[in-house]
């Protein structure tokens, strides 16, 4: 039986996964054609980022109709076929519900623009604007001449924020969830869901960009409880995950509490900001390893004590590739990718794999702006230029930070366009596809792919990985991240070297080696971890 403890979720960004109809855009039939691959990997759930009709200002996170399938991805029949064929392989489908905002093309917003009072109340219109910033740059309020009013958009101006304080809006959204439940989906990911509850009145933020007023907002917990009761909450096997932007541990405990009143688990991003200098995404910075360790340890221990549950991840469609970011994609490609995978998969929570991560796909290294597609990157190119940075300086930052780093086509083989499509894809394939691809990974018993398979199998086999108690080890160590998981008399110990230099640590040499990314024959009490080595030891397994 699938549970949050024994499952591993695989995230698909459909537009870049696999093209089946020769248009350079991934689609549902493409996903169906790769179900055997996902079964071989061993995953339990597939999370699909939005597949609904959209004008695509934000690659589908601007939804124009929540109950239809976008033609670019296929038909409703294709979707039902996917749900059905995945179920035959005991894989569930999780849909992405973007309920903080709709596309401005959505009929609700169009009716609002037509001054229909009912629909104006679906959104957040104000007479005056305040100085809040949109997450994609610029002010978060857009003026509509005809109405003489502004509307709030925390993201792009084509993504208008919904008014969750209006009970009719909430009911419309619950109906959408029920619609997909009836079709047979097994889970939902809720986009930036902790931003849905806005304050009653708006004021300028002179300390920040406005987020402190709407993050984990005033009615957030009651709205999520209502969503739960009115839709998925009837089915205890359904898996839900909320994407939480700039949240707190305390709120996340409530969002994901084992009592099941809100969601099954949460995504939080604190560990992915440890290379942002002064918390700024659009600047170059190095990994603050100590901060990373502390965040892992704090979140793991406090969520566990509070009864919350985390989604564990390094990668998604908004993040640069982890092997390029905190690993070494050149000299230690395999070693660092495996080490990074291990520390995520063996923590307490449900691991998520983002397409291509399992073969160690890297950042794109696109060095000209014409190769970029993402609205956030395109906006920030100009914002950084306006701040006085040179073209070269800006390109260095875009190359590190762009969300397009993870949106390039999956590298299936060494043929043209990496076997993703037989025509030029919507975004370029990375030029390392001849050496990093699925076909090659599946032929190599020592591949990153084979290692991910092993991690998934170990989770299924050992309850200590699923539910064992987490305790930090070597907390003050400047180079090694280490932790212990315990259940009854069983235990696993994880020691990970995040650096290229060798490091000696003290271990209990009577333990057994459960897993390592190097060949390890014998243990000695003083053990030298090689570059990016991870050593997993076990007791009574
Ligand atoms: C989070 C999604 O992951 C991201 O891709 C999107 O741009 C924003 N939410 C807005 O929907």
mmCIF file of N, CA and C in Angstrom, residues 110-192:
data_model
loop_
_atom_site.group_PDB
_atom_site.id
_atom_site.type_symbol
_atom_site.label_atom_id
_atom_site.label_comp_id
_atom_site.label_asym_id
_atom_site.label_seq_id
_atom_site.Cartn_x
_atom_site.Cartn_y
_atom_site.Cartn_z
ATOM 1 N N UNK A 110 -11.673 37.480 -17.384
ATOM 2 C CA UNK A 110 -12.224 38.220 -18.525
ATOM 3 C C UNK A 110 -13.560 38.854 -18.145
ATOM 4 N N UNK A 111 -14.387 38.116 -17.381
ATOM 5 C CA UNK A 111 -15.672 38.672 -16.953
ATOM 6 C C UNK A 111 -15.455 39.820 -15.951
ATOM 7 N N UNK A 112 -14.426 39.670 -15.162
ATOM 8 C CA UNK A 112 -14.108 40.759 -14.225
ATOM 9 C C UNK A 112 -13.742 42.015 -15.010
ATOM 10 N N UNK A 113 -12.965 41.828 -16.062
ATOM 11 C CA UNK A 113 -12.591 42.990 -16.884
ATOM 12 C C UNK A 113 -13.816 43.620 -17.539
ATOM 13 N N UNK A 114 -14.827 42.755 -17.766
ATOM 14 C CA UNK A 114 -16.094 43.259 -18.320
ATOM 15 C C UNK A 114 -16.991 43.870 -17.252
ATOM 16 N N UNK A 115 -16.432 44.102 -16.103
ATOM 17 C CA UNK A 115 -17.108 44.771 -14.974
ATOM 18 C C UNK A 115 -18.221 43.939 -14.367
ATOM 19 N N UNK A 116 -18.194 42.620 -14.543
ATOM 20 C CA UNK A 116 -19.201 41.797 -13.852
ATOM 21 C C UNK A 116 -18.798 41.713 -12.388
ATOM 22 N N UNK A 117 -19.634 42.282 -11.541
ATOM 23 C CA UNK A 117 -19.313 42.419 -10.119
ATOM 24 C C UNK A 117 -18.933 41.073 -9.500
ATOM 25 N N UNK A 118 -19.763 40.044 -9.814
ATOM 26 C CA UNK A 118 -19.502 38.710 -9.242
ATOM 27 C C UNK A 118 -18.050 38.295 -9.481
ATOM 28 N N UNK A 119 -17.553 38.508 -10.699
ATOM 29 C CA UNK A 119 -16.211 38.043 -11.026
ATOM 30 C C UNK A 119 -15.124 39.011 -10.585
ATOM 31 N N UNK A 120 -15.484 40.276 -10.459
ATOM 32 C CA UNK A 120 -14.488 41.193 -9.884
ATOM 33 C C UNK A 120 -14.161 40.750 -8.459
ATOM 34 N N UNK A 121 -15.171 40.199 -7.790
ATOM 35 C CA UNK A 121 -14.937 39.716 -6.419
ATOM 36 C C UNK A 121 -14.137 38.412 -6.370
ATOM 37 N N UNK A 122 -13.894 37.827 -7.518
ATOM 38 C CA UNK A 122 -13.060 36.619 -7.554
ATOM 39 C C UNK A 122 -11.571 36.999 -7.431
ATOM 40 N N UNK A 123 -11.265 38.247 -7.693
ATOM 41 C CA UNK A 123 -9.863 38.687 -7.714
ATOM 42 C C UNK A 123 -9.665 39.789 -6.676
ATOM 43 N N UNK A 124 -8.477 40.348 -6.652
ATOM 44 C CA UNK A 124 -8.166 41.347 -5.639
ATOM 45 C C UNK A 124 -7.941 42.687 -6.334
ATOM 46 N N UNK A 125 -9.006 43.449 -6.441
ATOM 47 C CA UNK A 125 -8.924 44.769 -7.078
ATOM 48 C C UNK A 125 -8.840 45.838 -5.993
ATOM 49 N N UNK A 126 -7.992 46.832 -6.237
ATOM 50 C CA UNK A 126 -7.867 47.911 -5.245
ATOM 51 C C UNK A 126 -7.844 49.265 -5.969
ATOM 52 N N UNK A 127 -8.272 50.284 -5.255
ATOM 53 C CA UNK A 127 -8.239 51.648 -5.817
ATOM 54 C C UNK A 127 -6.809 52.187 -5.827
ATOM 55 N N UNK A 128 -6.094 51.846 -4.748
ATOM 56 C CA UNK A 128 -4.714 52.347 -4.610
ATOM 57 C C UNK A 128 -3.771 51.161 -4.692
ATOM 58 N N UNK A 129 -2.569 51.423 -5.214
ATOM 59 C CA UNK A 129 -1.595 50.328 -5.143
ATOM 60 C C UNK A 129 -0.627 50.576 -3.980
ATOM 61 N N UNK A 130 -0.018 49.486 -3.502
ATOM 62 C CA UNK A 130 1.053 49.639 -2.507
ATOM 63 C C UNK A 130 2.354 49.165 -3.158
ATOM 64 N N UNK A 131 3.449 49.230 -2.406
ATOM 65 C CA UNK A 131 4.754 49.033 -3.051
ATOM 66 C C UNK A 131 5.225 47.575 -3.100
ATOM 67 N N UNK A 132 4.319 46.616 -2.932
ATOM 68 C CA UNK A 132 4.750 45.208 -2.965
ATOM 69 C C UNK A 132 5.351 44.879 -4.318
ATOM 70 N N UNK A 133 6.342 43.958 -4.244
ATOM 71 C CA UNK A 133 6.995 43.570 -5.500
ATOM 72 C C UNK A 133 6.494 42.229 -5.989
ATOM 73 N N UNK A 134 6.394 42.116 -7.295
ATOM 74 C CA UNK A 134 6.071 40.819 -7.897
ATOM 75 C C UNK A 134 7.299 39.924 -7.772
ATOM 76 N N UNK A 135 7.071 38.620 -7.622
ATOM 77 C CA UNK A 135 8.213 37.692 -7.483
ATOM 78 C C UNK A 135 9.041 37.646 -8.764
ATOM 79 N N UNK A 136 8.453 38.078 -9.859
ATOM 80 C CA UNK A 136 9.208 38.064 -11.114
ATOM 81 C C UNK A 136 9.776 39.447 -11.451
ATOM 82 N N UNK A 137 9.725 40.358 -10.509
ATOM 83 C CA UNK A 137 10.279 41.697 -10.733
ATOM 84 C C UNK A 137 9.185 42.710 -11.013
ATOM 85 N N UNK A 138 9.395 43.950 -10.574
ATOM 86 C CA UNK A 138 8.417 45.024 -10.808
ATOM 87 C C UNK A 138 7.334 45.044 -9.727
ATOM 88 N N UNK A 139 6.443 46.050 -9.809
ATOM 89 C CA UNK A 139 5.374 46.177 -8.819
ATOM 90 C C UNK A 139 4.341 45.057 -8.990
ATOM 91 N N UNK A 140 3.697 44.697 -7.869
ATOM 92 C CA UNK A 140 2.753 43.570 -7.897
ATOM 93 C C UNK A 140 1.323 43.994 -8.221
ATOM 94 N N UNK A 141 1.135 45.265 -8.576
ATOM 95 C CA UNK A 141 -0.221 45.730 -8.909
ATOM 96 C C UNK A 141 -0.242 46.236 -10.346
ATOM 97 N N UNK A 142 -1.260 45.857 -11.070
ATOM 98 C CA UNK A 142 -1.379 46.283 -12.475
ATOM 99 C C UNK A 142 -2.660 47.102 -12.626
ATOM 100 N N UNK A 143 -2.528 48.223 -13.290
ATOM 101 C CA UNK A 143 -3.668 49.134 -13.448
ATOM 102 C C UNK A 143 -4.527 48.719 -14.638
ATOM 103 N N UNK A 144 -5.848 48.747 -14.445
ATOM 104 C CA UNK A 144 -6.756 48.480 -15.568
ATOM 105 C C UNK A 144 -7.508 49.780 -15.842
ATOM 106 N N UNK A 145 -7.195 50.377 -16.938
ATOM 107 C CA UNK A 145 -7.776 51.676 -17.309
ATOM 108 C C UNK A 145 -9.290 51.710 -17.208
ATOM 109 N N UNK A 146 -9.902 50.723 -17.867
ATOM 110 C CA UNK A 146 -11.362 50.664 -17.963
ATOM 111 C C UNK A 146 -12.050 50.627 -16.602
ATOM 112 N N UNK A 147 -11.359 49.998 -15.644
ATOM 113 C CA UNK A 147 -11.965 49.842 -14.313
ATOM 114 C C UNK A 147 -11.507 50.939 -13.361
ATOM 115 N N UNK A 148 -10.455 51.616 -13.737
ATOM 116 C CA UNK A 148 -9.884 52.612 -12.829
ATOM 117 C C UNK A 148 -9.382 51.957 -11.551
ATOM 118 N N UNK A 149 -8.942 50.710 -11.660
ATOM 119 C CA UNK A 149 -8.475 49.981 -10.474
ATOM 120 C C UNK A 149 -7.236 49.148 -10.815
ATOM 121 N N UNK A 150 -6.557 48.741 -9.742
ATOM 122 C CA UNK A 150 -5.420 47.841 -9.897
ATOM 123 C C UNK A 150 -5.857 46.436 -9.512
ATOM 124 N N UNK A 151 -5.179 45.418 -10.065
ATOM 125 C CA UNK A 151 -5.354 44.064 -9.509
ATOM 126 C C UNK A 151 -3.997 43.560 -9.029
ATOM 127 N N UNK A 152 -4.058 42.701 -8.048
ATOM 128 C CA UNK A 152 -2.830 42.152 -7.459
ATOM 129 C C UNK A 152 -2.342 40.946 -8.266
ATOM 130 N N UNK A 153 -1.052 40.916 -8.540
ATOM 131 C CA UNK A 153 -0.441 39.720 -9.148
ATOM 132 C C UNK A 153 0.906 39.514 -8.466
ATOM 133 N N UNK A 154 0.978 38.515 -7.602
ATOM 134 C CA UNK A 154 2.249 38.282 -6.908
ATOM 135 C C UNK A 154 3.308 37.753 -7.872
ATOM 136 N N UNK A 155 2.839 37.215 -9.005
ATOM 137 C CA UNK A 155 3.794 36.725 -10.018
ATOM 138 C C UNK A 155 3.657 37.628 -11.255
ATOM 139 N N UNK A 156 3.644 37.050 -12.442
ATOM 140 C CA UNK A 156 3.581 37.879 -13.648
ATOM 141 C C UNK A 156 2.245 38.631 -13.712
ATOM 142 N N UNK A 157 2.211 39.700 -14.489
ATOM 143 C CA UNK A 157 0.960 40.462 -14.549
ATOM 144 C C UNK A 157 -0.149 39.685 -15.279
ATOM 145 N N UNK A 158 0.227 38.593 -15.926
ATOM 146 C CA UNK A 158 -0.800 37.740 -16.537
ATOM 147 C C UNK A 158 -1.293 36.667 -15.579
ATOM 148 N N UNK A 159 -0.865 36.738 -14.334
ATOM 149 C CA UNK A 159 -1.292 35.780 -13.300
ATOM 150 C C UNK A 159 -1.972 36.572 -12.176
ATOM 151 N N UNK A 160 -3.286 36.700 -12.265
ATOM 152 C CA UNK A 160 -4.013 37.542 -11.299
ATOM 153 C C UNK A 160 -4.359 36.742 -10.048
ATOM 154 N N UNK A 161 -4.051 37.302 -8.883
ATOM 155 C CA UNK A 161 -4.305 36.584 -7.625
ATOM 156 C C UNK A 161 -5.796 36.453 -7.351
ATOM 157 N N UNK A 162 -6.156 35.249 -6.922
ATOM 158 C CA UNK A 162 -7.566 34.983 -6.589
ATOM 159 C C UNK A 162 -7.887 35.489 -5.187
ATOM 160 N N UNK A 163 -9.157 35.810 -4.993
ATOM 161 C CA UNK A 163 -9.622 36.291 -3.693
ATOM 162 C C UNK A 163 -10.198 35.128 -2.886
ATOM 163 N N UNK A 164 -9.343 34.489 -2.115
ATOM 164 C CA UNK A 164 -9.780 33.323 -1.326
ATOM 165 C C UNK A 164 -10.746 33.716 -0.209
ATOM 166 N N UNK A 165 -10.833 34.987 0.108
ATOM 167 C CA UNK A 165 -11.786 35.381 1.153
ATOM 168 C C UNK A 165 -13.219 35.283 0.643
ATOM 169 N N UNK A 166 -13.376 35.129 -0.658
ATOM 170 C CA UNK A 166 -14.713 34.987 -1.227
ATOM 171 C C UNK A 166 -15.092 33.495 -1.232
ATOM 172 N N UNK A 167 -16.114 33.110 -0.456
ATOM 173 C CA UNK A 167 -16.462 31.677 -0.352
ATOM 174 C C UNK A 167 -16.820 31.053 -1.704
ATOM 175 N N UNK A 168 -17.348 31.869 -2.611
ATOM 176 C CA UNK A 168 -17.678 31.318 -3.940
ATOM 177 C C UNK A 168 -16.426 30.876 -4.682
ATOM 178 N N UNK A 169 -15.361 31.647 -4.540
ATOM 179 C CA UNK A 169 -14.086 31.273 -5.179
ATOM 180 C C UNK A 169 -13.624 29.938 -4.604
ATOM 181 N N UNK A 170 -13.678 29.846 -3.293
ATOM 182 C CA UNK A 170 -13.199 28.607 -2.663
ATOM 183 C C UNK A 170 -14.008 27.407 -3.169
ATOM 184 N N UNK A 171 -15.315 27.580 -3.267
ATOM 185 C CA UNK A 171 -16.148 26.469 -3.735
ATOM 186 C C UNK A 171 -15.802 26.096 -5.176
ATOM 187 N N UNK A 172 -15.550 27.085 -6.001
ATOM 188 C CA UNK A 172 -15.167 26.795 -7.404
ATOM 189 C C UNK A 172 -13.896 25.935 -7.419
ATOM 190 N N UNK A 173 -12.957 26.289 -6.559
ATOM 191 C CA UNK A 173 -11.666 25.586 -6.567
ATOM 192 C C UNK A 173 -11.819 24.153 -6.043
ATOM 193 N N UNK A 174 -12.657 23.991 -5.025
ATOM 194 C CA UNK A 174 -12.875 22.634 -4.484
ATOM 195 C C UNK A 174 -13.533 21.741 -5.544
ATOM 196 N N UNK A 175 -14.405 22.381 -6.323
ATOM 197 C CA UNK A 175 -15.079 21.632 -7.396
ATOM 198 C C UNK A 175 -14.046 21.118 -8.419
ATOM 199 N N UNK A 176 -13.049 21.942 -8.678
ATOM 200 C CA UNK A 176 -12.007 21.535 -9.636
ATOM 201 C C UNK A 176 -11.243 20.314 -9.096
ATOM 202 N N UNK A 177 -10.924 20.344 -7.809
ATOM 203 C CA UNK A 177 -10.207 19.208 -7.217
ATOM 204 C C UNK A 177 -11.077 17.954 -7.327
ATOM 205 N N UNK A 178 -12.374 18.103 -7.036
ATOM 206 C CA UNK A 178 -13.272 16.929 -7.103
ATOM 207 C C UNK A 178 -13.375 16.404 -8.531
ATOM 208 N N UNK A 179 -13.355 17.320 -9.495
ATOM 209 C CA UNK A 179 -13.420 16.921 -10.906
ATOM 210 C C UNK A 179 -12.267 15.955 -11.222
ATOM 211 N N UNK A 180 -11.065 16.310 -10.791
ATOM 212 C CA UNK A 180 -9.905 15.461 -11.109
ATOM 213 C C UNK A 180 -9.890 14.192 -10.260
ATOM 214 N N UNK A 181 -10.436 14.287 -9.057
ATOM 215 C CA UNK A 181 -10.527 13.071 -8.236
ATOM 216 C C UNK A 181 -11.412 12.045 -8.932
ATOM 217 N N UNK A 182 -12.509 12.525 -9.518
ATOM 218 C CA UNK A 182 -13.427 11.611 -10.205
ATOM 219 C C UNK A 182 -12.748 10.938 -11.395
ATOM 220 N N UNK A 183 -11.771 11.626 -11.974
ATOM 221 C CA UNK A 183 -11.072 11.032 -13.118
ATOM 222 C C UNK A 183 -10.042 10.001 -12.659
ATOM 223 N N UNK A 184 -9.717 10.026 -11.392
ATOM 224 C CA UNK A 184 -8.849 8.963 -10.862
ATOM 225 C C UNK A 184 -7.440 9.385 -10.498
ATOM 226 N N UNK A 185 -7.210 10.700 -10.329
ATOM 227 C CA UNK A 185 -5.844 11.071 -9.936
ATOM 228 C C UNK A 185 -5.618 10.713 -8.460
ATOM 229 N N UNK A 186 -4.362 10.550 -8.101
ATOM 230 C CA UNK A 186 -4.028 10.036 -6.764
ATOM 231 C C UNK A 186 -3.370 11.060 -5.864
ATOM 232 N N UNK A 187 -3.236 12.274 -6.369
ATOM 233 C CA UNK A 187 -2.607 13.265 -5.509
ATOM 234 C C UNK A 187 -2.616 14.642 -6.143
ATOM 235 N N UNK A 188 -2.274 15.614 -5.340
ATOM 236 C CA UNK A 188 -2.222 16.996 -5.824
ATOM 237 C C UNK A 188 -1.020 17.699 -5.216
ATOM 238 N N UNK A 189 -0.418 18.544 -6.038
ATOM 239 C CA UNK A 189 0.582 19.473 -5.546
ATOM 240 C C UNK A 189 -0.084 20.847 -5.656
ATOM 241 N N UNK A 190 -0.060 21.611 -4.578
ATOM 242 C CA UNK A 190 -0.699 22.927 -4.586
ATOM 243 C C UNK A 190 0.390 23.998 -4.659
ATOM 244 N N UNK A 191 0.319 24.743 -5.740
ATOM 245 C CA UNK A 191 1.330 25.755 -6.049
ATOM 246 C C UNK A 191 1.280 26.912 -5.033
ATOM 247 N N UNK A 192 2.432 27.364 -4.592
ATOM 248 C CA UNK A 192 2.568 28.487 -3.631
ATOM 249 C C UNK A 192 1.328 28.674 -2.736
#
